[in-house]
Amino acid sequence: MVLFGCQPKPTTTTGTTWALVPFEKADSVNPILLPGENIFDCPVLGKPVAWEIKDVFNPAAVVRENKVYLLFRAEDTVGRFAGTSRIGLATSDDGLHFSKMKEPILYPDNDSLKRYEWEGGVEDPRVVESEEGHYIMTYTAFDGTTARLLLATSPDLIHWSKQGAVLQGSHKDTWSKSGAIVARREGSKIVATKVNGKFWMYFGDTDLFAATSTDLLHWTPELENGKLKSVLKPRKGYFDSFLVESGPYALLTDAGIVLLYNGMNHNTQGDTTLAKGAYCGGQVLFAKNNPMQVVDRLETNFIRPDKPYEITGQVNQVCFLEGMVYFHDRWFLYYGTADSKIGVAVKP
């Protein structure tokens, strides 16, 4: 493995002992997941499709029964919007070598959510566990015009029940995606955890916003003057100058709430050491008792595209963080590479 990135410089004087660094890319095995030729009978089209033949990327990750379950976005070549996306599942005994299930585990169907999910599809899952041992997935549905943040639940990571949209009422048609729920680590489990009596979620792919819930199913966005309240913004001149977007779940620690996030570089007002439009990974610390208060933020990215499969693909110059597990006494961080393949980095 090769160490990448510099020791991040803090934006405040509180130091960076809270941050999850450094990570090492697993160059000996990356990329760990590639497109394939598995066939699935699409219920909407009424015919077989090669559902993962174009690209696989942007995975969630969960440890269950001493295995890593990787829930990944896969695209076919049929849909009008760069292919229809579905969510597949792969498992691993070591966190590095994966075997795929032949069919997707979440996909557009002839159900009440088809109007949101077809024909762009379902994409970009993030998963945490509830206190009762059930799994809660946030995912994005794309109808070709608007992206919407949706929920699904499962007892086993294989069989999923769709629960509908996160934003309701006057915000139901608001562009929304990338829901990262605040959770704590219990051994290898990542368990959704209340702060001040509520569950919290960060979401968004411009600024970051926040929502709260009492049951993990019904969510209320935090508002300011009737609009979604921003809790994290892009920074001119930095790697995250164009947009910020949630990575995996937000991790509740003794220091506060640590969120790994994705930042996109602005074409003209960004970090001149990075390619225009590059996606890199950052980290921010929110206050332990106030999830909307930023305490600290890494000044530099801690992961950036520098491998051929990260630089060139469906979308060039992308390391997109979305899945992270604590497994065999190490952190495994899974990320999409150029919206085409999947890589992993490990924190020893």
Coordinates of C-alpha atoms in Angstrom, one line a residue:
M1 CA 0.0 0.0 0.0
V2 CA 1.1 3.6 -0.6
L3 CA 0.4 6.4 1.8
F4 CA -1.3 9.4 0.2
G5 CA -2.1 12.9 1.2
C6 CA -0.3 15.3 3.6
Q7 CA -0.9 15.6 7.3
P8 CA -3.9 17.9 7.3
K9 CA -3.6 21.4 8.7
P10 CA -6.4 22.5 11.0
T11 CA -8.5 25.5 10.3
T12 CA -8.7 26.3 14.0
T13 CA -6.3 25.9 17.0
T14 CA -8.1 22.8 18.3
G15 CA -5.9 20.4 16.5
T16 CA -6.8 17.4 14.4
T17 CA -6.6 14.6 16.8
W18 CA -10.3 14.1 16.1
A19 CA -9.8 13.3 12.4
L20 CA -9.7 9.9 10.9
V21 CA -6.3 10.1 9.3
P22 CA -4.2 8.8 7.6
F23 CA -5.8 6.3 5.2
E24 CA -3.7 4.2 2.8
K25 CA -5.1 3.2 -0.6
A26 CA -5.0 -0.5 -1.0
D27 CA -3.0 -0.4 -4.3
S28 CA -2.4 -4.1 -4.4
V29 CA -6.1 -4.8 -4.9
N30 CA -7.7 -1.6 -6.2
P31 CA -10.0 -1.2 -7.8
I32 CA -11.8 -3.9 -5.8
L33 CA -15.1 -4.0 -7.8
L34 CA -15.6 -3.7 -11.5
P35 CA -18.7 -3.8 -13.8
G36 CA -20.0 -7.2 -14.7
E37 CA -22.4 -9.1 -17.0
N38 CA -25.0 -10.3 -14.5
I39 CA -28.5 -10.3 -15.9
F40 CA -31.7 -9.2 -14.1
D41 CA -35.3 -9.3 -15.2
C42 CA -36.4 -5.6 -14.9
P43 CA -40.0 -5.4 -13.7
V44 CA -40.5 -2.0 -15.3
L45 CA -39.2 -2.9 -18.7
G46 CA -40.5 -6.4 -18.6
K47 CA -37.3 -7.9 -20.0
P48 CA -33.8 -8.9 -19.0
V49 CA -31.1 -6.3 -18.7
A50 CA -27.4 -6.4 -18.0
W51 CA -27.9 -4.2 -14.9
E52 CA -24.2 -3.7 -13.9
I53 CA -22.5 -3.8 -17.2
K54 CA -21.7 -0.1 -17.6
D55 CA -20.3 1.1 -14.2
V56 CA -20.2 0.2 -10.5
F57 CA -19.5 2.9 -7.9
N58 CA -20.5 4.9 -4.8
P59 CA -21.0 2.1 -2.2
A60 CA -22.2 1.8 1.3
A61 CA -20.6 -0.7 3.6
V62 CA -21.8 -2.7 6.7
V63 CA -20.3 -5.4 8.8
R64 CA -22.6 -8.3 9.5
E65 CA -21.8 -11.8 10.8
N66 CA -18.0 -11.1 10.4
K67 CA -18.3 -10.2 6.8
V68 CA -18.3 -6.9 5.0
Y69 CA -21.4 -6.2 2.9
L70 CA -20.9 -3.7 0.1
L71 CA -24.0 -2.1 -1.3
F72 CA -23.1 -0.5 -4.6
R73 CA -24.6 1.6 -7.3
A74 CA -24.6 -0.1 -10.7
E75 CA -25.7 1.2 -14.1
D76 CA -27.0 -0.5 -17.2
T77 CA -26.8 1.0 -20.7
V78 CA -30.5 1.2 -21.3
G79 CA -31.8 4.2 -19.5
R80 CA -31.9 7.6 -21.1
F81 CA -30.0 9.3 -18.2
A82 CA -26.6 7.6 -18.6
G83 CA -28.2 4.3 -17.9
T84 CA -30.6 3.2 -15.1
S85 CA -29.1 2.8 -11.7
R86 CA -29.8 0.0 -9.3
I87 CA -28.2 -1.1 -6.0
G88 CA -26.3 -4.4 -5.9
L89 CA -24.7 -6.3 -3.0
A90 CA -21.3 -7.9 -2.7
T91 CA -19.7 -9.6 0.3
S92 CA -16.2 -10.2 1.6
D93 CA -14.4 -12.1 4.3
D94 CA -11.4 -9.7 4.4
G95 CA -12.8 -6.4 3.3
L96 CA -10.7 -6.4 0.1
H97 CA -11.9 -9.3 -2.1
F98 CA -15.6 -9.3 -2.9
S99 CA -18.2 -11.7 -4.5
K100 CA -21.3 -10.1 -6.0
M101 CA -24.9 -11.3 -5.8
K102 CA -26.3 -11.9 -9.3
E103 CA -29.3 -9.6 -8.9
P104 CA -29.7 -6.1 -7.4
I105 CA -31.3 -5.8 -4.0
L106 CA -33.0 -2.4 -4.6
Y107 CA -34.3 -1.2 -7.9
P108 CA -37.1 0.7 -9.6
D109 CA -40.3 -1.3 -9.6
N110 CA -44.0 -0.9 -10.5
D111 CA -44.7 0.5 -7.1
S112 CA -45.8 3.8 -5.6
L113 CA -42.2 5.2 -5.9
K114 CA -41.8 4.5 -9.6
R115 CA -42.6 8.2 -10.3
Y116 CA -39.5 9.2 -8.4
E117 CA -37.2 6.3 -9.4
W118 CA -37.8 5.8 -13.1
E119 CA -35.9 5.9 -15.2
G120 CA -32.8 7.4 -13.7
G121 CA -33.0 4.8 -11.0
V122 CA -31.9 4.4 -7.4
E123 CA -28.4 5.3 -6.4
D124 CA -25.8 6.2 -3.8
P125 CA -26.8 4.2 -0.7
R126 CA -25.7 4.9 2.9
V127 CA -26.6 2.4 5.7
V128 CA -26.7 2.4 9.5
E129 CA -28.2 0.0 12.0
S130 CA -30.9 0.7 14.5
E131 CA -30.9 -0.1 18.2
E132 CA -33.2 -3.0 17.3
G133 CA -30.8 -4.5 14.8
H134 CA -32.6 -3.4 11.6
Y135 CA -30.9 -1.5 8.8
I136 CA -31.8 1.9 7.5
M137 CA -30.7 2.9 4.1
T138 CA -30.8 6.4 2.6
Y139 CA -30.6 6.5 -1.2
T140 CA -31.2 8.9 -4.0
A141 CA -34.0 8.4 -6.6
F142 CA -33.8 10.2 -9.9
D143 CA -36.7 10.6 -12.2
G144 CA -34.7 12.4 -14.9
T145 CA -35.4 15.9 -13.6
T146 CA -35.1 15.9 -9.8
A147 CA -33.0 13.9 -7.3
R148 CA -34.9 13.0 -4.1
L149 CA -33.6 11.5 -0.9
L150 CA -35.5 8.3 0.0
L151 CA -35.4 5.7 2.7
A152 CA -35.6 1.9 2.8
T153 CA -35.3 -0.6 5.7
S154 CA -34.2 -4.2 6.0
P155 CA -33.7 -7.0 8.5
D156 CA -30.8 -8.6 6.7
L157 CA -29.3 -6.2 4.0
I158 CA -30.9 -8.4 1.3
H159 CA -34.6 -7.8 1.5
W160 CA -35.6 -4.1 1.5
S161 CA -38.8 -2.3 2.1
K162 CA -39.1 1.2 0.6
Q163 CA -40.3 3.9 3.1
G164 CA -40.7 6.9 0.8
A165 CA -39.1 10.3 0.6
V166 CA -37.2 12.1 3.4
L167 CA -38.5 15.5 2.6
Q168 CA -42.3 16.0 2.7
G169 CA -44.8 18.8 2.4
S170 CA -43.6 21.9 0.7
H171 CA -40.1 20.5 0.3
K172 CA -41.1 17.1 -1.3
D173 CA -39.9 18.3 -4.8
T174 CA -36.7 19.9 -3.5
W175 CA -33.5 18.5 -5.0
S176 CA -32.1 16.4 -2.2
K177 CA -29.6 13.5 -1.8
S178 CA -26.7 12.0 0.2
G179 CA -28.2 11.3 3.6
A180 CA -25.6 10.6 6.3
I181 CA -27.2 9.7 9.7
V182 CA -25.4 10.4 12.9
A183 CA -24.3 7.1 14.5
R184 CA -21.9 5.6 17.0
R185 CA -19.5 2.6 16.7
E186 CA -20.2 -0.5 18.9
G187 CA -17.5 -3.0 18.0
S188 CA -18.0 -3.5 14.3
K189 CA -21.6 -2.1 14.3
I190 CA -22.5 1.4 13.3
V191 CA -25.7 2.2 15.3
A192 CA -27.9 5.3 14.7
T193 CA -27.7 7.4 17.9
K194 CA -29.8 10.3 19.2
V195 CA -28.3 13.6 20.1
N196 CA -30.5 15.7 22.5
G197 CA -33.3 13.3 22.1
K198 CA -33.4 13.2 18.3
F199 CA -31.7 11.3 15.4
W200 CA -29.8 13.6 13.0
M201 CA -29.0 13.4 9.3
Y202 CA -26.8 15.5 7.1
F203 CA -27.7 15.7 3.4
G204 CA -27.2 17.8 0.3
D205 CA -24.8 18.2 -2.6
T206 CA -24.4 22.0 -2.7
D207 CA -24.3 23.1 0.9
L208 CA -24.9 20.5 3.6
F209 CA -28.3 20.7 5.4
A210 CA -29.7 18.8 8.4
A211 CA -32.9 17.0 9.4
T212 CA -34.1 15.3 12.6
S213 CA -36.3 12.4 13.5
T214 CA -37.6 10.5 16.5
D215 CA -38.0 7.1 14.7
L216 CA -35.5 7.1 11.8
L217 CA -38.4 7.0 9.3
H218 CA -40.1 10.4 9.5
W219 CA -37.7 13.4 9.2
T220 CA -38.1 17.1 9.6
P221 CA -35.5 19.4 7.9
E222 CA -33.9 22.3 9.8
L223 CA -35.2 25.5 8.3
E224 CA -34.2 29.2 8.3
N225 CA -36.7 31.7 7.0
G226 CA -38.6 28.8 5.4
K227 CA -35.6 27.5 3.5
L228 CA -33.3 24.6 4.2
K229 CA -30.7 25.8 6.8
S230 CA -27.1 25.4 5.7
V231 CA -24.7 23.8 8.2
L232 CA -21.6 23.5 5.9
K233 CA -20.7 25.6 2.9
P234 CA -18.1 25.4 0.1
R235 CA -14.9 27.4 0.6
K236 CA -13.4 29.6 -2.1
G237 CA -9.8 28.6 -3.0
Y238 CA -10.1 25.1 -1.4
F239 CA -10.6 21.6 -2.7
D240 CA -14.3 21.9 -1.7
S241 CA -14.9 25.3 -3.4
F242 CA -17.8 24.3 -5.7
L243 CA -19.9 22.0 -3.5
V244 CA -19.9 19.8 -0.4
E245 CA -21.7 16.5 -0.2
S246 CA -22.1 14.0 2.6
G247 CA -19.9 10.9 2.7
P248 CA -20.7 7.9 4.9
Y249 CA -22.7 8.2 8.1
A250 CA -21.6 10.9 10.6
L251 CA -19.6 9.3 13.5
L252 CA -20.3 10.3 17.0
T253 CA -17.0 10.3 19.0
D254 CA -15.8 11.7 22.3
A255 CA -14.5 14.8 20.4
G256 CA -17.8 15.4 18.6
I257 CA -19.5 14.4 15.4
V258 CA -17.0 13.5 12.6
L259 CA -18.3 13.7 9.1
L260 CA -16.3 12.6 6.1
Y261 CA -17.6 14.5 3.1
N262 CA -16.9 15.0 -0.6
G263 CA -15.8 18.3 -2.0
M264 CA -15.8 19.4 -5.6
N265 CA -13.1 21.8 -6.9
H266 CA -14.4 25.0 -8.6
N267 CA -13.2 25.5 -12.2
T268 CA -12.0 29.0 -11.6
Q269 CA -12.1 29.7 -7.9
G270 CA -10.8 26.5 -6.5
D271 CA -7.5 24.8 -5.4
T272 CA -5.1 25.4 -8.3
T273 CA -3.1 22.3 -7.3
L274 CA -6.1 20.1 -8.2
A275 CA -7.8 19.4 -11.6
K276 CA -10.9 21.5 -12.4
G277 CA -14.0 19.7 -11.1
A278 CA -12.0 17.1 -9.0
Y279 CA -13.8 15.3 -6.2
C280 CA -11.7 14.9 -3.1
G281 CA -12.4 13.8 0.5
G282 CA -12.6 16.2 3.5
Q283 CA -13.5 15.9 7.2
V284 CA -15.5 18.2 9.5
L285 CA -16.1 18.1 13.2
F286 CA -19.5 19.2 14.5
A287 CA -20.2 19.8 18.2
K288 CA -21.1 16.7 20.2
N289 CA -24.2 18.3 21.7
N290 CA -25.1 20.6 18.7
P291 CA -24.9 18.8 15.4
M292 CA -25.3 22.1 13.5
Q293 CA -22.3 23.8 15.0
V294 CA -19.0 23.4 13.2
V295 CA -16.1 23.0 15.6
D296 CA -13.2 22.3 13.2
R297 CA -12.6 21.4 9.6
L298 CA -9.6 20.0 7.8
E299 CA -8.0 22.6 5.6
T300 CA -6.7 20.1 3.0
N301 CA -8.2 17.0 1.5
F302 CA -7.1 13.7 2.9
I303 CA -7.8 11.6 -0.2
R304 CA -7.7 12.8 -3.8
P305 CA -7.7 11.2 -7.3
D306 CA -4.2 10.2 -8.3
K307 CA -4.6 6.8 -9.8
P308 CA -5.5 6.1 -13.5
Y309 CA -8.8 4.5 -12.6
E310 CA -9.6 7.6 -10.4
I311 CA -8.6 10.1 -13.0
T312 CA -10.3 8.7 -16.1
G313 CA -13.8 7.2 -16.3
Q314 CA -17.4 8.1 -16.7
V315 CA -16.7 11.3 -14.7
N316 CA -13.0 12.1 -14.6
Q317 CA -11.0 13.1 -11.4
V318 CA -13.3 11.5 -8.8
C319 CA -12.7 9.9 -5.4
F320 CA -16.2 9.8 -3.9
L321 CA -16.5 8.6 -0.3
E322 CA -19.6 6.7 0.7
G323 CA -18.9 3.6 2.8
M324 CA -16.9 3.0 5.9
V325 CA -16.6 0.1 8.3
Y326 CA -14.5 -0.9 11.3
F327 CA -13.4 -4.4 10.6
H328 CA -10.6 -6.6 12.0
D329 CA -9.4 -3.6 14.1
R330 CA -9.0 -1.3 11.1
W331 CA -11.1 1.3 9.3
F332 CA -12.0 0.4 5.7
L333 CA -13.1 3.4 3.5
Y334 CA -14.9 2.5 0.3
Y335 CA -15.2 5.0 -2.5
G336 CA -16.3 5.4 -6.1
T337 CA -13.5 6.0 -8.7
A338 CA -14.3 8.2 -11.6
D339 CA -17.9 7.1 -11.3
S340 CA -16.8 3.8 -12.9
K341 CA -15.2 1.4 -10.3
I342 CA -14.8 1.0 -6.6
G343 CA -11.7 1.4 -4.5
V344 CA -10.8 1.0 -0.8
A345 CA -8.4 2.8 1.6
V346 CA -7.4 1.5 5.0
K347 CA -6.6 3.3 8.2
P348 CA -4.2 1.0 10.2

